[in-house]
PDB file of C-alpha atoms in Angstrom:
ATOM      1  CA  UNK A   1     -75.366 170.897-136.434  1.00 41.00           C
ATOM      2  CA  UNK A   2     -72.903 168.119-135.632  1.00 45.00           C
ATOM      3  CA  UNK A   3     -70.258 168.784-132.067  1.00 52.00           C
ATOM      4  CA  UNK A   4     -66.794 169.359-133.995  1.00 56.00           C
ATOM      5  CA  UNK A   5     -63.806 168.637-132.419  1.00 61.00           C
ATOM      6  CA  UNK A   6     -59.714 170.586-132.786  1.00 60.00           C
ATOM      7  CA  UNK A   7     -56.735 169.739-131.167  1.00 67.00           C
ATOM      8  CA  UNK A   8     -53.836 172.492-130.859  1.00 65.00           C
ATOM      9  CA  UNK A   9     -50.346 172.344-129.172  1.00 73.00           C
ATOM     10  CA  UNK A  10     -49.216 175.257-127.840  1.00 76.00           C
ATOM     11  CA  UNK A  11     -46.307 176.146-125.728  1.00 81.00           C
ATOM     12  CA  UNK A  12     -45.741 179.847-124.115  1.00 86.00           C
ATOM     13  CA  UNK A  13     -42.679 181.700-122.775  1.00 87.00           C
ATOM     14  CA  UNK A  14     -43.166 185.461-120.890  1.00 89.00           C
ATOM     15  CA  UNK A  15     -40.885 187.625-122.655  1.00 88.00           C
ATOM     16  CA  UNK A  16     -39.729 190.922-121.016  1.00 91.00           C
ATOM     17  CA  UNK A  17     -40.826 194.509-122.719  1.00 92.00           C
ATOM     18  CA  UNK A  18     -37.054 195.002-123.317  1.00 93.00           C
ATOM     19  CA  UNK A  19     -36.784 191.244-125.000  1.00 91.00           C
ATOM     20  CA  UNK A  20     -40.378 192.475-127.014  1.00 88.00           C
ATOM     21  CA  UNK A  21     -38.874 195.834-128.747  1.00 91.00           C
ATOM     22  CA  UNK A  22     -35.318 194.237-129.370  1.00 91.00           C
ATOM     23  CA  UNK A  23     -37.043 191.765-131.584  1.00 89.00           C
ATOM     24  CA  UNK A  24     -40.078 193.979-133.337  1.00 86.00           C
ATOM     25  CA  UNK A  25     -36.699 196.494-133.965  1.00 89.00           C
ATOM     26  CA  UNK A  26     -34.839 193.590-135.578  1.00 87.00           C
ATOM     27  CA  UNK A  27     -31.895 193.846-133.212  1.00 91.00           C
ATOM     28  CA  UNK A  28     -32.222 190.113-132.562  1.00 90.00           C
ATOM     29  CA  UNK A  29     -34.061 187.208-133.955  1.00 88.00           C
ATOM     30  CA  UNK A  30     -37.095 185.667-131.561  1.00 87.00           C
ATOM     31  CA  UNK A  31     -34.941 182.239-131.461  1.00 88.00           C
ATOM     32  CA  UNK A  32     -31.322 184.494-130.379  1.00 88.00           C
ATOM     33  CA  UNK A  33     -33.130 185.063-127.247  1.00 89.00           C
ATOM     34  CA  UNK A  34     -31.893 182.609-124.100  1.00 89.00           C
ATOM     35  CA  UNK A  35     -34.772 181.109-122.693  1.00 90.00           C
ATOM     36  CA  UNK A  36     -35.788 177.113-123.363  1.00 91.00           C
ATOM     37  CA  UNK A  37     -38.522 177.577-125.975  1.00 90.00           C
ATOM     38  CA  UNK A  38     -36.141 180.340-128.145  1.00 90.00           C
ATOM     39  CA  UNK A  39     -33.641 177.612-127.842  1.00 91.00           C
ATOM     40  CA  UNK A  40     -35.766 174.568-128.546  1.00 91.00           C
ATOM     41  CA  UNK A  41     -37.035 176.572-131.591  1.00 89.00           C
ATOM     42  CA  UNK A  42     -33.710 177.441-132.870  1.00 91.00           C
ATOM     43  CA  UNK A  43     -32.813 173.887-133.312  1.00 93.00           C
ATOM     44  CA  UNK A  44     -35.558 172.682-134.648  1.00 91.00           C
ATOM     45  CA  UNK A  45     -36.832 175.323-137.118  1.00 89.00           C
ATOM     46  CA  UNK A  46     -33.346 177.747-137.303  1.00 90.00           C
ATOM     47  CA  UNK A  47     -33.989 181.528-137.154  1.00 87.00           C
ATOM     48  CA  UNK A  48     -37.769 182.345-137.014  1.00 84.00           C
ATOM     49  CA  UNK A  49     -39.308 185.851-138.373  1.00 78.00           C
ATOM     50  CA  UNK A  50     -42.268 187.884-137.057  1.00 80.00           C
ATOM     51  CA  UNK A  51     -45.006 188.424-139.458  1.00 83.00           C
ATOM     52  CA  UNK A  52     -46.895 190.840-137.530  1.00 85.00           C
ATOM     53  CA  UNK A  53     -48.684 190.264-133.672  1.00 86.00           C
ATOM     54  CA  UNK A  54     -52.533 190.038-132.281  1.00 91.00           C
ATOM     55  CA  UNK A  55     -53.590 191.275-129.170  1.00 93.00           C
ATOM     56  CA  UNK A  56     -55.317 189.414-127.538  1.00 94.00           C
ATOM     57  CA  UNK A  57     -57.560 190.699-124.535  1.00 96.00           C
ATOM     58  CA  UNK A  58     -59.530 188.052-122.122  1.00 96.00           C
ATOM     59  CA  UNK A  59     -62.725 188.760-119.476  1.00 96.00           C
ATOM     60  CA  UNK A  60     -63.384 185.609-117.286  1.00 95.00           C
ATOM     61  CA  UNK A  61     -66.712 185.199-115.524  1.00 93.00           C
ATOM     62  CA  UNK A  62     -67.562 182.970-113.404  1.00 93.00           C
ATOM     63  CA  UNK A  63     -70.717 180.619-114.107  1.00 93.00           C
ATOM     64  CA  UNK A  64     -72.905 178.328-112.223  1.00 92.00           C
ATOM     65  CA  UNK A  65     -71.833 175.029-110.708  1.00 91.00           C
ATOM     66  CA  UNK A  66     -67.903 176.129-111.462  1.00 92.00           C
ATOM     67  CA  UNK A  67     -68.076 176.735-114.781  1.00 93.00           C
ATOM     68  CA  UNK A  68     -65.808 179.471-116.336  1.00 93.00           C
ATOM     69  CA  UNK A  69     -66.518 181.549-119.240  1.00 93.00           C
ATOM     70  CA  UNK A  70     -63.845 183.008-121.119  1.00 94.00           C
ATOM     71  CA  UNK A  71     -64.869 186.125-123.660  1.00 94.00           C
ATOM     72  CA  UNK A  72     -62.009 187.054-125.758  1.00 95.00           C
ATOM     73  CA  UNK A  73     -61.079 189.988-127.958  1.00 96.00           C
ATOM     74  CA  UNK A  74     -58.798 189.662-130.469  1.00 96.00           C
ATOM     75  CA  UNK A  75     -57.026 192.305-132.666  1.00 96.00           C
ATOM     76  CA  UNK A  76     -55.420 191.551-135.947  1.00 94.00           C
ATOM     77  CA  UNK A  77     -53.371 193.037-137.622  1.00 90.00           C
ATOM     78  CA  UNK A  78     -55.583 194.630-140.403  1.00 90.00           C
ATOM     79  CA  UNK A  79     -57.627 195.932-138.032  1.00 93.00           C
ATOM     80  CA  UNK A  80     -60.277 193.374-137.841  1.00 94.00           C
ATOM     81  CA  UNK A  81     -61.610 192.581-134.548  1.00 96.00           C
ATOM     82  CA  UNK A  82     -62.521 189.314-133.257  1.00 93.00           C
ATOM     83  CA  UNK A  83     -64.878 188.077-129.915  1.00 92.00           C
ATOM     84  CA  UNK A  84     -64.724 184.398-128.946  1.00 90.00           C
ATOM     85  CA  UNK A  85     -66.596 182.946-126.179  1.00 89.00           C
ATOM     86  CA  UNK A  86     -65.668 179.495-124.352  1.00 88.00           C
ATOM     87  CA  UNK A  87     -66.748 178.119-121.744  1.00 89.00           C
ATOM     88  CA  UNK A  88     -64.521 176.122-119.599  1.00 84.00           C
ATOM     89  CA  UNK A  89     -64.822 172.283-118.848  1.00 86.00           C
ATOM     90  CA  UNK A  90     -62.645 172.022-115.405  1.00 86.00           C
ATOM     91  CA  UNK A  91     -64.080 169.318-113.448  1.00 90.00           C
ATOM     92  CA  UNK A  92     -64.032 166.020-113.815  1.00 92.00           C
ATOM     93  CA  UNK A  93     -68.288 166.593-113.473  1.00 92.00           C
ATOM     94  CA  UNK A  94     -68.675 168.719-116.040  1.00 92.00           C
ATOM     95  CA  UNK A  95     -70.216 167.813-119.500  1.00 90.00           C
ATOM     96  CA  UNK A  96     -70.801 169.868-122.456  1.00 86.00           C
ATOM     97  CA  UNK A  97     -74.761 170.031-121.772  1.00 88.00           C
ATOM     98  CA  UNK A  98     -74.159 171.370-118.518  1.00 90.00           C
ATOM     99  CA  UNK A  99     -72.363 173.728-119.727  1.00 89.00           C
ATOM    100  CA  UNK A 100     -74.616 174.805-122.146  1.00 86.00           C
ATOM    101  CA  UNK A 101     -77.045 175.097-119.478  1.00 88.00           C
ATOM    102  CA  UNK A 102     -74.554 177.158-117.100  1.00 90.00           C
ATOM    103  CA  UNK A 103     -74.012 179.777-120.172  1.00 88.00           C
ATOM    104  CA  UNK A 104     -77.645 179.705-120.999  1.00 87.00           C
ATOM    105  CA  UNK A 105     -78.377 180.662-117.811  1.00 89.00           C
ATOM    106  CA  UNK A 106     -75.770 183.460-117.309  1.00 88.00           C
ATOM    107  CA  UNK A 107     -77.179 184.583-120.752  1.00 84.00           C
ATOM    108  CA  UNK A 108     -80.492 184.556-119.910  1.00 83.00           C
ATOM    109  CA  UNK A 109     -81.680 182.769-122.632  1.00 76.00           C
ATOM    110  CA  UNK A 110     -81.093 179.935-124.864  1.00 68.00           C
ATOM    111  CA  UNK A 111     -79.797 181.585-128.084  1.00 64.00           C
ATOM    112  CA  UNK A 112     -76.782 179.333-129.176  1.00 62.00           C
ATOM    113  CA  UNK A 113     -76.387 175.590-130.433  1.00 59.00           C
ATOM    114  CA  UNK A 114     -73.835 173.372-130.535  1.00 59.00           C
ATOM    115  CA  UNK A 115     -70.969 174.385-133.626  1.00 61.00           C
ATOM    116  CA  UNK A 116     -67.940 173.571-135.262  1.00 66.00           C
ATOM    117  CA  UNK A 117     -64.974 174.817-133.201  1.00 67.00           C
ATOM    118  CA  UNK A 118     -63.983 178.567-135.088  1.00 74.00           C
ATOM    119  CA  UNK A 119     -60.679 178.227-137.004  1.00 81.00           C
ATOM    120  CA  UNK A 120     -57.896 179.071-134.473  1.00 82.00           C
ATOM    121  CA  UNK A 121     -56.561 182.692-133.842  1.00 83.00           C
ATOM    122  CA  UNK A 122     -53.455 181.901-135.887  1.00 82.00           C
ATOM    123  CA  UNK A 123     -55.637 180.862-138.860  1.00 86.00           C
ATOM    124  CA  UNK A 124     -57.324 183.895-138.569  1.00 87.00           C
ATOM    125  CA  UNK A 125     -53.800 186.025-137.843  1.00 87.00           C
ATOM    126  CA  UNK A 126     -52.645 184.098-141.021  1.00 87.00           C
ATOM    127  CA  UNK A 127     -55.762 185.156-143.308  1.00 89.00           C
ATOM    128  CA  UNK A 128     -55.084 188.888-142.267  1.00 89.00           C
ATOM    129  CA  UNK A 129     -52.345 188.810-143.834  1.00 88.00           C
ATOM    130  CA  UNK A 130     -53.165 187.847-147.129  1.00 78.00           C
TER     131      UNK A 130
END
C-alpha cells in the first residue's frame, strides 16, 4: 500500500467552562464570544452554530530514539468510539522508517504497514451525524 499524504489547518482557542455552557445553552453564539479566533470567525463566516461536540481523550508514550506516540480516543456523538495511533516526527533526524521501527519495537512486533492517512476526526464527527 502506497504512503498517503493530508494537510489540515487548524487553529485552537481555550474556552472557559462558563464560556462552554453559555454557548451549548444557546445564551450566546460561539463567534459573540471576545477572544481573537471568535472574532476572526465572526467576520469571516458571521454567526457559527454547534452541531454537536467529540471528546477527545489523548495517552502519550514515549518511544525509542525520541519518538512520541500519541493513542487517541475519540467519542462521537452517536456513540461510536474511535482509537487513532500516531507517532510523532519531531526531529529534524527522524524519518518515517525509523519510526516504524521505534513503534514496532514498543509494540513488540511488526504488525502494521504503511496506510492512507484515516479521514480526519471532523469527517468522522460529520458522518455521525448523518
Amino acid at each position: 500500500m502506497s504512503q498517503g499524504k493530508q494537510q489540515v489547518r487548524e487553529r485552537n482557542q481555550p474556552l472557559s467552562l462558563a464560556e462552554l455552557e453559555r454557548v451549548e445553552a444557546g445564551e450566546v453564539g460561539v463567534t459573540a464570544l471576545v477572544n481573537p479566533l471568535s472574532e476572526e470567525l465572526s467576520v469571516q463566516f458571521g454567526e457559527l452554530c454547534i452541531l454537536g461536540k467529540t471528546v477527545n481523550t489523548r495517552r502519550v508514550f514515549p518511544l525509542i530514539d525520541g519518538y512520541i506516540a500519541e493513542v487517541d480516543c475519540t467519542e462521537f456523538p452517536s456513540g461510536r468510539v474511535d482509537y487513532e495511533v500516531e507517532v510523532e516526527l519531531r526531529q529534524s533526524t527522524h524519518t518515517f522508517a525509523s519510526a516504524a521501527r521505534a513503534l514496532s519495537t514498543a509494540l513488540g512486533s511488526e504488525i502494521f504497514a504503511a496506510l492512507e492517512p484515516s479521514t480526519s476526526k471532523y469527517r468522522r464527527f460529520l458522518d455521525t451525524l448523518s
